[in-house]
Short mmCIF file of C-alpha atoms and ligand atoms in Angstrom, two decimals:
data_model
loop_
_atom_site.label_atom_id
_atom_site.label_comp_id
_atom_site.label_asym_id
_atom_site.label_seq_id
_atom_site.Cartn_x
_atom_site.Cartn_y
_atom_site.Cartn_z
CA MET C 100 0.17 0.13 0.20
CA ASN C 101 0.94 3.87 -1.29
CA SER C 102 1.23 6.46 1.46
CA THR C 103 -1.81 7.67 0.41
CA ALA C 104 -3.69 4.57 0.25
CA GLY C 105 -2.36 4.05 3.54
CA ALA C 106 -3.42 7.73 4.64
CA ILE C 107 -6.74 7.20 3.10
CA ALA C 108 -7.32 3.87 5.33
CA ALA C 109 -6.35 5.57 8.46
CA ILE C 110 -8.95 8.04 7.84
CA ARG C 111 -11.78 5.46 7.04
CA LYS C 112 -10.88 3.50 10.04
CA LYS C 113 -11.02 6.77 12.51
CA SER C 114 -14.39 7.97 10.91
CA GLY C 115 -15.99 4.56 10.95
CA ASP C 116 -19.77 4.09 10.17
CA ALA C 117 -20.22 8.43 9.79
CA LEU C 118 -18.16 8.20 6.55
CA CYS C 119 -19.31 6.21 3.07
CA ILE C 120 -17.34 6.05 0.48
CA MET C 121 -19.19 5.46 -2.65
CA GLY C 122 -17.80 4.77 -6.25
CA HIS C 123 -19.00 4.45 -10.23
CA HIS C 124 -17.70 1.24 -11.76
CA TYR C 125 -15.51 3.43 -14.13
CA GLN C 126 -13.14 4.38 -11.45
CA ASN C 127 -10.02 3.44 -11.55
CA ASP C 128 -9.29 0.58 -9.28
CA THR C 129 -6.75 2.84 -7.21
CA VAL C 130 -10.25 4.90 -6.61
CA ILE C 131 -12.43 1.56 -6.40
CA ARG C 132 -10.31 -0.05 -3.81
CA HIS C 133 -11.45 2.64 -0.75
CA CYS C 134 -15.42 2.57 -2.13
CA ASP C 135 -17.90 1.09 0.99
CA ILE C 136 -20.10 0.93 -2.05
CA THR C 137 -19.20 0.43 -5.82
CA GLY C 138 -22.60 0.32 -8.70
CA ASP C 139 -23.52 1.52 -12.01
CA SER C 140 -25.67 4.46 -12.04
CA LEU C 141 -28.97 2.42 -10.85
CA GLU C 142 -27.21 1.13 -8.03
CA LEU C 143 -25.88 3.76 -6.68
CA ALA C 144 -28.73 5.86 -6.59
CA ARG C 145 -31.11 3.21 -5.10
CA ARG C 146 -28.25 2.87 -1.93
CA VAL C 147 -27.95 6.47 -1.11
CA PRO C 148 -31.52 6.76 0.38
CA HIS C 149 -30.29 4.17 2.94
CA ILE C 150 -27.16 5.25 4.15
CA SER C 151 -26.66 6.30 7.60
CA ALA C 152 -23.42 7.67 7.24
CA THR C 153 -23.03 11.90 8.00
CA ARG C 154 -20.69 12.41 5.49
CA ILE C 155 -21.28 10.46 1.46
CA VAL C 156 -17.96 10.89 -0.88
CA PHE C 157 -19.40 10.33 -4.13
CA CYS C 158 -16.39 9.43 -6.09
CA GLY C 159 -17.92 10.23 -10.29
CA VAL C 160 -19.02 12.47 -12.43
CA TYR C 161 -20.51 15.21 -11.32
CA PHE C 162 -24.06 14.82 -12.11
CA MET C 163 -24.18 11.30 -9.83
CA GLY C 164 -23.12 13.59 -6.82
CA GLU C 165 -25.71 15.44 -7.53
CA SER C 166 -28.23 12.96 -7.71
CA ALA C 167 -26.68 11.54 -4.39
CA THR C 168 -27.39 14.93 -3.03
CA LEU C 169 -30.78 14.67 -3.95
CA LEU C 170 -31.34 11.37 -2.40
CA ALA C 171 -29.57 11.42 0.76
CA GLY C 172 -31.48 11.56 3.92
CA GLU C 173 -31.38 14.69 6.47
CA GLY C 174 -28.34 15.69 7.59
CA ARG C 175 -26.51 13.48 5.67
CA THR C 176 -23.56 15.42 3.18
CA VAL C 177 -21.91 14.52 -0.35
CA HIS C 178 -18.48 15.81 -1.30
CA MET C 179 -16.98 15.08 -4.24
CA PRO C 180 -13.19 14.58 -5.01
CA GLU C 181 -13.23 15.84 -8.14
CA PRO C 182 -16.24 18.16 -8.65
CA ASP C 183 -15.26 19.36 -12.07
CA ALA C 184 -15.73 15.85 -13.23
CA ASP C 185 -18.53 16.12 -15.78
CA CYS C 186 -20.31 13.36 -18.39
CA LEU C 187 -19.72 14.98 -21.42
CA MET C 188 -23.41 13.82 -22.33
CA SER C 189 -25.06 15.80 -19.38
CA ALA C 190 -23.39 18.80 -21.29
CA MET C 191 -25.06 18.33 -24.53
CA ILE C 192 -28.09 19.51 -22.96
CA PRO C 193 -28.07 22.73 -21.74
CA ILE C 194 -31.18 23.47 -20.07
CA ARG C 195 -32.57 26.64 -21.24
CA LEU C 196 -32.56 24.69 -24.89
CA ALA C 197 -34.27 22.03 -23.14
CA ARG C 198 -36.64 24.17 -21.94
CA ALA C 199 -37.36 25.91 -25.25
CA VAL C 200 -37.79 22.63 -27.05
CA LEU C 201 -40.32 21.42 -24.51
CA GLU C 202 -42.43 24.56 -25.00
CA GLN C 203 -42.45 24.12 -28.20
CA LEU C 204 -43.24 20.62 -28.09
CA VAL C 205 -46.18 20.80 -25.58
CA ARG C 206 -47.29 24.08 -27.69
CA GLY C 207 -49.91 22.50 -29.79
CA GLY C 208 -51.17 20.36 -26.66
CA ARG C 209 -49.78 17.30 -27.54
CA ARG C 210 -48.98 15.76 -24.32
CA ILE C 211 -45.56 14.89 -24.24
CA VAL C 212 -43.70 13.16 -21.56
CA PRO C 213 -39.96 13.60 -20.83
CA LEU C 214 -37.64 10.85 -20.01
CA ALA C 215 -34.00 12.25 -18.75
CA TYR C 216 -31.29 9.98 -18.53
CA VAL C 217 -29.45 10.64 -15.24
CA ASN C 218 -26.83 11.32 -16.88
CA THR C 219 -28.32 15.45 -16.91
CA SER C 220 -27.73 17.97 -14.93
CA LEU C 221 -30.05 18.91 -12.12
CA ALA C 222 -31.86 21.73 -13.71
CA VAL C 223 -32.82 19.08 -16.54
CA LYS C 224 -34.04 16.58 -13.88
CA ALA C 225 -35.86 19.23 -12.43
CA LEU C 226 -37.50 20.35 -16.12
CA THR C 227 -38.41 16.80 -16.38
CA GLY C 228 -40.05 16.82 -13.39
CA GLU C 229 -42.02 19.83 -13.80
CA TYR C 230 -43.22 18.06 -17.09
CA GLY C 231 -44.48 15.27 -15.29
CA GLY C 232 -41.38 12.52 -16.63
CA ALA C 233 -39.02 10.48 -15.14
CA VAL C 234 -35.31 9.55 -15.21
CA CYS C 235 -34.03 6.33 -15.81
CA THR C 236 -30.65 5.08 -15.97
CA SER C 237 -29.07 2.49 -18.19
CA ALA C 238 -30.07 0.37 -16.48
CA ASN C 239 -34.13 0.20 -16.35
CA ALA C 240 -34.36 2.16 -19.23
CA GLU C 241 -37.10 0.00 -20.91
CA THR C 242 -39.12 0.01 -17.76
CA MET C 243 -39.28 3.62 -17.89
CA LEU C 244 -40.11 4.57 -21.52
CA ASP C 245 -42.63 1.88 -21.55
CA TRP C 246 -43.94 3.69 -18.14
CA ALA C 247 -43.48 6.86 -19.99
CA LEU C 248 -44.97 6.05 -23.24
CA LYS C 249 -48.40 5.08 -21.06
CA ARG C 250 -48.88 8.45 -19.38
CA GLY C 251 -48.49 10.72 -23.00
CA GLU C 252 -49.52 10.68 -26.90
CA GLY C 253 -45.14 11.18 -26.97
CA VAL C 254 -42.24 10.98 -25.39
CA ILE C 255 -39.09 13.16 -25.37
CA PHE C 256 -35.88 10.90 -24.34
CA MET C 257 -32.40 13.49 -23.50
CA PRO C 258 -30.25 13.60 -24.18
CA ASP C 259 -28.73 10.21 -25.39
CA LYS C 260 -30.45 9.37 -28.72
CA ASN C 261 -28.33 5.80 -28.84
CA LEU C 262 -29.60 4.44 -25.55
CA GLY C 263 -33.19 5.88 -26.83
CA HIS C 264 -32.89 3.91 -30.16
CA ASN C 265 -31.79 0.41 -28.53
CA VAL C 266 -34.52 0.70 -25.74
CA ALA C 267 -37.07 1.67 -28.40
CA ASN C 268 -35.50 -1.40 -30.30
CA ARG C 269 -35.92 -3.22 -27.54
CA LEU C 270 -39.91 -2.58 -26.76
CA GLY C 271 -40.04 -3.08 -30.69
CA ILE C 272 -41.36 0.42 -31.58
CA PRO C 273 -40.13 0.73 -35.80
CA GLN C 274 -37.94 3.35 -36.35
CA ASP C 275 -40.39 5.19 -38.59
CA GLU C 276 -41.85 5.81 -34.88
CA ARG C 277 -38.81 8.07 -33.84
CA HIS C 278 -37.38 10.75 -34.62
CA VAL C 279 -34.14 12.26 -34.15
CA LEU C 280 -34.69 16.40 -32.92
CA ARG C 281 -32.90 18.98 -35.24
CA ILE C 282 -31.72 21.89 -32.86
CA ASP C 283 -29.87 24.65 -33.41
CA GLY C 284 -28.88 27.06 -30.42
CA ARG C 285 -32.22 28.60 -29.97
CA GLY C 286 -34.82 25.70 -30.37
CA LEU C 287 -36.32 23.11 -32.58
CA ILE C 288 -34.60 24.25 -35.91
CA GLU C 289 -38.33 24.27 -39.02
CA PRO C 290 -40.41 22.28 -36.77
CA GLU C 291 -43.22 22.28 -39.03
CA SER C 292 -40.72 20.37 -41.12
CA GLN C 293 -39.90 17.66 -38.39
CA PRO C 294 -41.75 14.99 -37.98
CA LEU C 295 -43.17 15.71 -34.08
CA GLY C 296 -45.82 13.59 -34.21
CA ARG C 297 -43.53 10.53 -33.88
CA LYS C 298 -44.17 8.51 -30.56
CA ILE C 299 -40.66 9.21 -29.90
CA LEU C 300 -38.51 12.14 -29.79
CA LEU C 301 -34.76 12.13 -29.18
CA TRP C 302 -32.48 14.60 -28.07
CA PRO C 303 -29.55 14.95 -30.54
CA GLY C 304 -26.85 13.79 -27.91
CA ALA C 305 -24.48 11.09 -27.21
CA CYS C 306 -21.99 9.87 -24.73
CA SER C 307 -18.30 10.44 -27.20
CA ILE C 308 -16.68 7.70 -25.29
CA HIS C 309 -19.45 4.70 -26.55
CA ALA C 310 -20.38 6.27 -29.81
CA ARG C 311 -16.88 6.29 -30.94
CA PHE C 312 -17.32 1.70 -30.80
CA ARG C 313 -18.04 1.21 -34.87
CA PRO C 314 -19.85 -1.83 -36.01
CA GLU C 315 -16.62 -3.18 -38.18
CA PHE C 316 -15.42 -3.50 -34.42
CA VAL C 317 -17.23 -6.15 -33.57
CA GLU C 318 -16.34 -7.46 -37.54
CA GLN C 319 -13.33 -7.71 -35.98
CA ALA C 320 -13.45 -8.96 -33.03
CA ARG C 321 -14.90 -12.23 -34.78
CA VAL C 322 -12.07 -12.39 -36.79
CA GLU C 323 -9.69 -11.77 -33.59
CA TYR C 324 -11.12 -14.12 -31.39
CA PRO C 325 -13.36 -16.70 -33.18
CA GLY C 326 -16.25 -18.27 -31.31
CA CYS C 327 -16.04 -14.18 -28.84
CA ARG C 328 -18.70 -13.55 -27.44
CA VAL C 329 -19.74 -9.54 -27.78
CA VAL C 330 -21.36 -7.74 -25.09
CA ALA C 331 -21.54 -3.62 -24.99
CA HIS C 332 -23.45 -0.94 -23.19
CA PRO C 333 -26.88 0.34 -24.62
CA GLU C 334 -24.64 4.18 -25.23
CA CYS C 335 -23.18 2.52 -27.98
CA ARG C 336 -24.98 2.46 -31.58
CA GLN C 337 -27.76 0.68 -32.55
CA GLU C 338 -25.58 -0.69 -35.66
CA VAL C 339 -22.88 -1.69 -32.90
CA ILE C 340 -25.71 -3.22 -30.74
CA ALA C 341 -27.41 -5.04 -33.79
CA LEU C 342 -24.06 -6.92 -34.20
CA CYS C 343 -23.42 -7.71 -30.60
CA ASP C 344 -24.58 -10.97 -28.20
CA ALA C 345 -26.08 -9.14 -25.91
CA ALA C 346 -26.16 -5.60 -24.47
CA GLY C 347 -26.57 -3.86 -20.87
CA SER C 348 -26.05 -1.38 -18.42
CA THR C 349 -22.86 -1.89 -16.25
CA SER C 350 -24.46 -3.79 -14.09
CA PHE C 351 -25.26 -6.19 -16.70
CA LEU C 352 -21.84 -6.22 -18.61
CA ILE C 353 -20.49 -7.32 -14.96
CA LYS C 354 -23.20 -10.35 -14.00
CA GLU C 355 -22.25 -11.11 -17.90
CA ALA C 356 -18.63 -11.77 -17.27
CA ALA C 357 -18.95 -13.65 -13.89
CA ARG C 358 -21.79 -15.77 -16.28
CA VAL C 359 -19.33 -16.45 -18.84
CA ALA C 360 -16.57 -17.47 -16.69
CA GLU C 361 -18.57 -19.62 -14.18
CA ASP C 362 -20.63 -21.37 -18.04
CA SER C 363 -17.75 -21.29 -20.05
CA PRO C 364 -14.25 -21.60 -18.90
CA GLY C 365 -11.71 -21.02 -21.33
CA SER C 366 -14.14 -18.58 -23.68
CA THR C 367 -12.99 -15.11 -24.94
CA LEU C 368 -15.63 -12.38 -24.14
CA VAL C 369 -14.98 -8.94 -25.39
CA ILE C 370 -16.84 -6.32 -24.09
CA GLY C 371 -17.87 -2.39 -25.49
CA THR C 372 -17.81 -0.19 -22.40
CA GLU C 373 -15.62 1.93 -20.81
CA GLU C 374 -12.14 0.02 -20.41
CA ASN C 375 -11.40 0.42 -16.71
CA LEU C 376 -14.44 -1.52 -15.90
CA VAL C 377 -13.58 -3.97 -18.77
CA HIS C 378 -9.48 -4.39 -17.43
CA ARG C 379 -11.02 -5.01 -13.86
CA LEU C 380 -13.49 -7.53 -15.18
CA ALA C 381 -10.53 -9.39 -17.16
CA ALA C 382 -8.30 -9.25 -13.82
CA ARG C 383 -11.07 -11.00 -11.96
CA HIS C 384 -11.80 -13.65 -14.35
CA ARG C 385 -8.50 -14.18 -15.90
CA ASP C 386 -8.32 -17.84 -14.23
CA ARG C 387 -11.22 -18.71 -16.25
CA CYS C 388 -11.63 -17.12 -19.33
CA ASP C 389 -10.50 -13.98 -21.51
CA ILE C 390 -11.86 -10.87 -21.33
CA PHE C 391 -10.58 -7.84 -23.96
CA PRO C 392 -12.25 -4.29 -24.41
CA LEU C 393 -13.68 -3.68 -28.09
CA SER C 394 -11.46 -0.73 -28.77
CA ARG C 395 -9.93 1.83 -26.23
CA ALA C 396 -12.45 3.79 -24.40
CA ILE C 397 -11.08 5.91 -21.57
CA CYS C 398 -13.79 8.46 -20.11
CA PRO C 399 -11.40 11.75 -19.23
CA GLU C 400 -13.65 13.01 -16.88
CA MET C 401 -14.25 9.87 -14.98
CA ALA C 402 -10.49 9.28 -15.01
CA LYS C 403 -10.26 13.25 -13.32
CA VAL C 404 -11.15 11.64 -10.12
CA THR C 405 -7.81 10.15 -8.41
CA GLU C 406 -6.48 8.72 -5.12
CA GLU C 407 -4.45 11.94 -4.36
CA LYS C 408 -7.78 13.64 -4.43
CA LEU C 409 -10.14 11.05 -2.70
CA LEU C 410 -7.32 12.00 0.03
CA ALA C 411 -7.73 15.44 -0.08
CA VAL C 412 -11.55 15.65 0.00
CA LEU C 413 -11.26 12.98 3.47
CA GLU C 414 -8.50 15.38 4.74
CA ASP C 415 -10.92 18.58 4.34
CA ILE C 416 -13.80 16.78 6.13
CA THR C 417 -12.02 15.83 9.08
CA GLY C 418 -10.22 18.87 8.86
CA GLY C 419 -13.42 20.78 9.34
CA ARG C 420 -12.90 22.53 5.91
CA GLY C 421 -15.05 19.69 3.29
CA GLU C 422 -17.32 21.72 1.40
CA PRO C 423 -20.31 19.63 0.36
CA LEU C 424 -22.54 19.97 -3.06
CA ALA C 425 -24.88 22.52 -2.60
CA VAL C 426 -28.14 21.91 -4.91
CA ALA C 427 -30.05 25.25 -6.29
CA GLY C 428 -33.05 25.44 -3.22
CA GLU C 429 -36.04 25.53 -6.66
CA LEU C 430 -34.74 22.84 -8.28
CA PHE C 431 -34.53 20.62 -5.55
CA GLU C 432 -38.01 19.15 -5.19
CA PRO C 433 -39.02 19.03 -9.15
CA ALA C 434 -35.31 17.71 -9.37
CA ARG C 435 -35.95 14.82 -6.57
CA LEU C 436 -39.79 14.12 -8.21
CA SER C 437 -37.94 12.92 -11.30
CA LEU C 438 -35.47 10.54 -9.46
CA THR C 439 -38.25 9.22 -7.06
CA ARG C 440 -40.50 8.99 -10.08
CA MET C 441 -38.23 6.24 -11.45
CA LEU C 442 -36.72 4.19 -7.93
CA GLU C 443 -40.93 3.73 -7.51
CA VAL C 444 -41.34 2.37 -10.89
CA CYS C 445 -38.63 0.58 -10.50
CA GLY C 446 -38.77 -0.68 -6.98
CA LYS C 447 -36.46 1.17 -4.50
P1 13P L 339 -24.72 3.02 -15.94
O1 13P L 339 -25.72 3.55 -16.00
O2 13P L 339 -24.32 1.85 -16.77
O3 13P L 339 -23.82 2.94 -14.88
O4 13P L 339 -23.92 3.98 -16.97
C1 13P L 339 -23.10 5.00 -16.59
C2 13P L 339 -22.64 5.80 -17.47
O5 13P L 339 -22.28 6.93 -17.68
C3 13P L 339 -22.08 5.14 -18.98
O6 13P L 339 -21.12 5.60 -19.74
FE1 SF4 L 340 -20.56 10.73 -19.72
FE2 SF4 L 340 -19.88 9.05 -21.57
FE3 SF4 L 340 -18.01 9.36 -19.07
FE4 SF4 L 340 -20.85 8.29 -18.93
S1 SF4 L 340 -18.81 6.99 -20.24
S2 SF4 L 340 -19.59 9.67 -17.87
S3 SF4 L 340 -21.95 8.80 -20.66
S4 SF4 L 340 -19.15 10.71 -21.11
#
């Protein structure tokens, strides 16, 4: 153990039950080894309301810390080692534009239900709550899209068009019932020329890490590793997912690796998602099967969180200098509503 790790371990020991360190699976191993709770977006959100520690330190990107702040009980504060780590996709949906587009869509009286991926700002979650919608994660997007479709004449899925397409495919909603919105800095471009009457309206955002996987990569993997199984995260393009053997959230990919290791020793699994996770799974199951990344893919924002920054935030907290995440008062309730709707629909 290096001195940073030793210092973190000492603070954790001294803090006991008063401190809980949470980490998303995309964090690197030097951070993950200090976490009391690890998970994908859904698992972490589900755990937060039940945490009794008064200080929660969240290792992940900003929207995850914000969601934890919304869901943490009375008297709990959330701190982040690197509050500047910001999901690149959540930045693709500025609140001013999201509001302008939603207002344009409902102007004619059509009942549009917003469904916001958890990878969005607090303000977008609040807007979603205000318009009767809910949040979803990649693990429950099918259930939540089905929920939203039953409540309106159409759904606007924000901001990941790839996840939106993949979930619509799973629900059997045809391509001609979907439309990727054409938007400029002010709102919808020529709304009268866009097929806005379609069931699923997709915000034109994407995760630049997952969107870089291309169909040829899957074909190439099958040549390189004959007989391999290929699985990927649903933030990948639908053309990629169509060539994979299965797709699912981060927790699905983890379970899939464990299942392949158990059921098919000696086989090869290729995983299309963030590389930190793939390397961890490869190391975990190396005695049973081979696991390779579909391509290089490190999320630079997740990588901003380091063991040194984790130690620094812990020292600040124990020294009484720790600044918790603050959530703008007027956004708190509508944003929380959109998150709790998700937890209620999917079971807490
Ligand atoms: P999960 O919902 O699978 O945790 O994914 C979050 C994310 O940011 C994927 O890029
Ligand atoms: Fe955001 Fe993509 Fe990074 Fe996930 S991998 S946090 S979606 S930029």
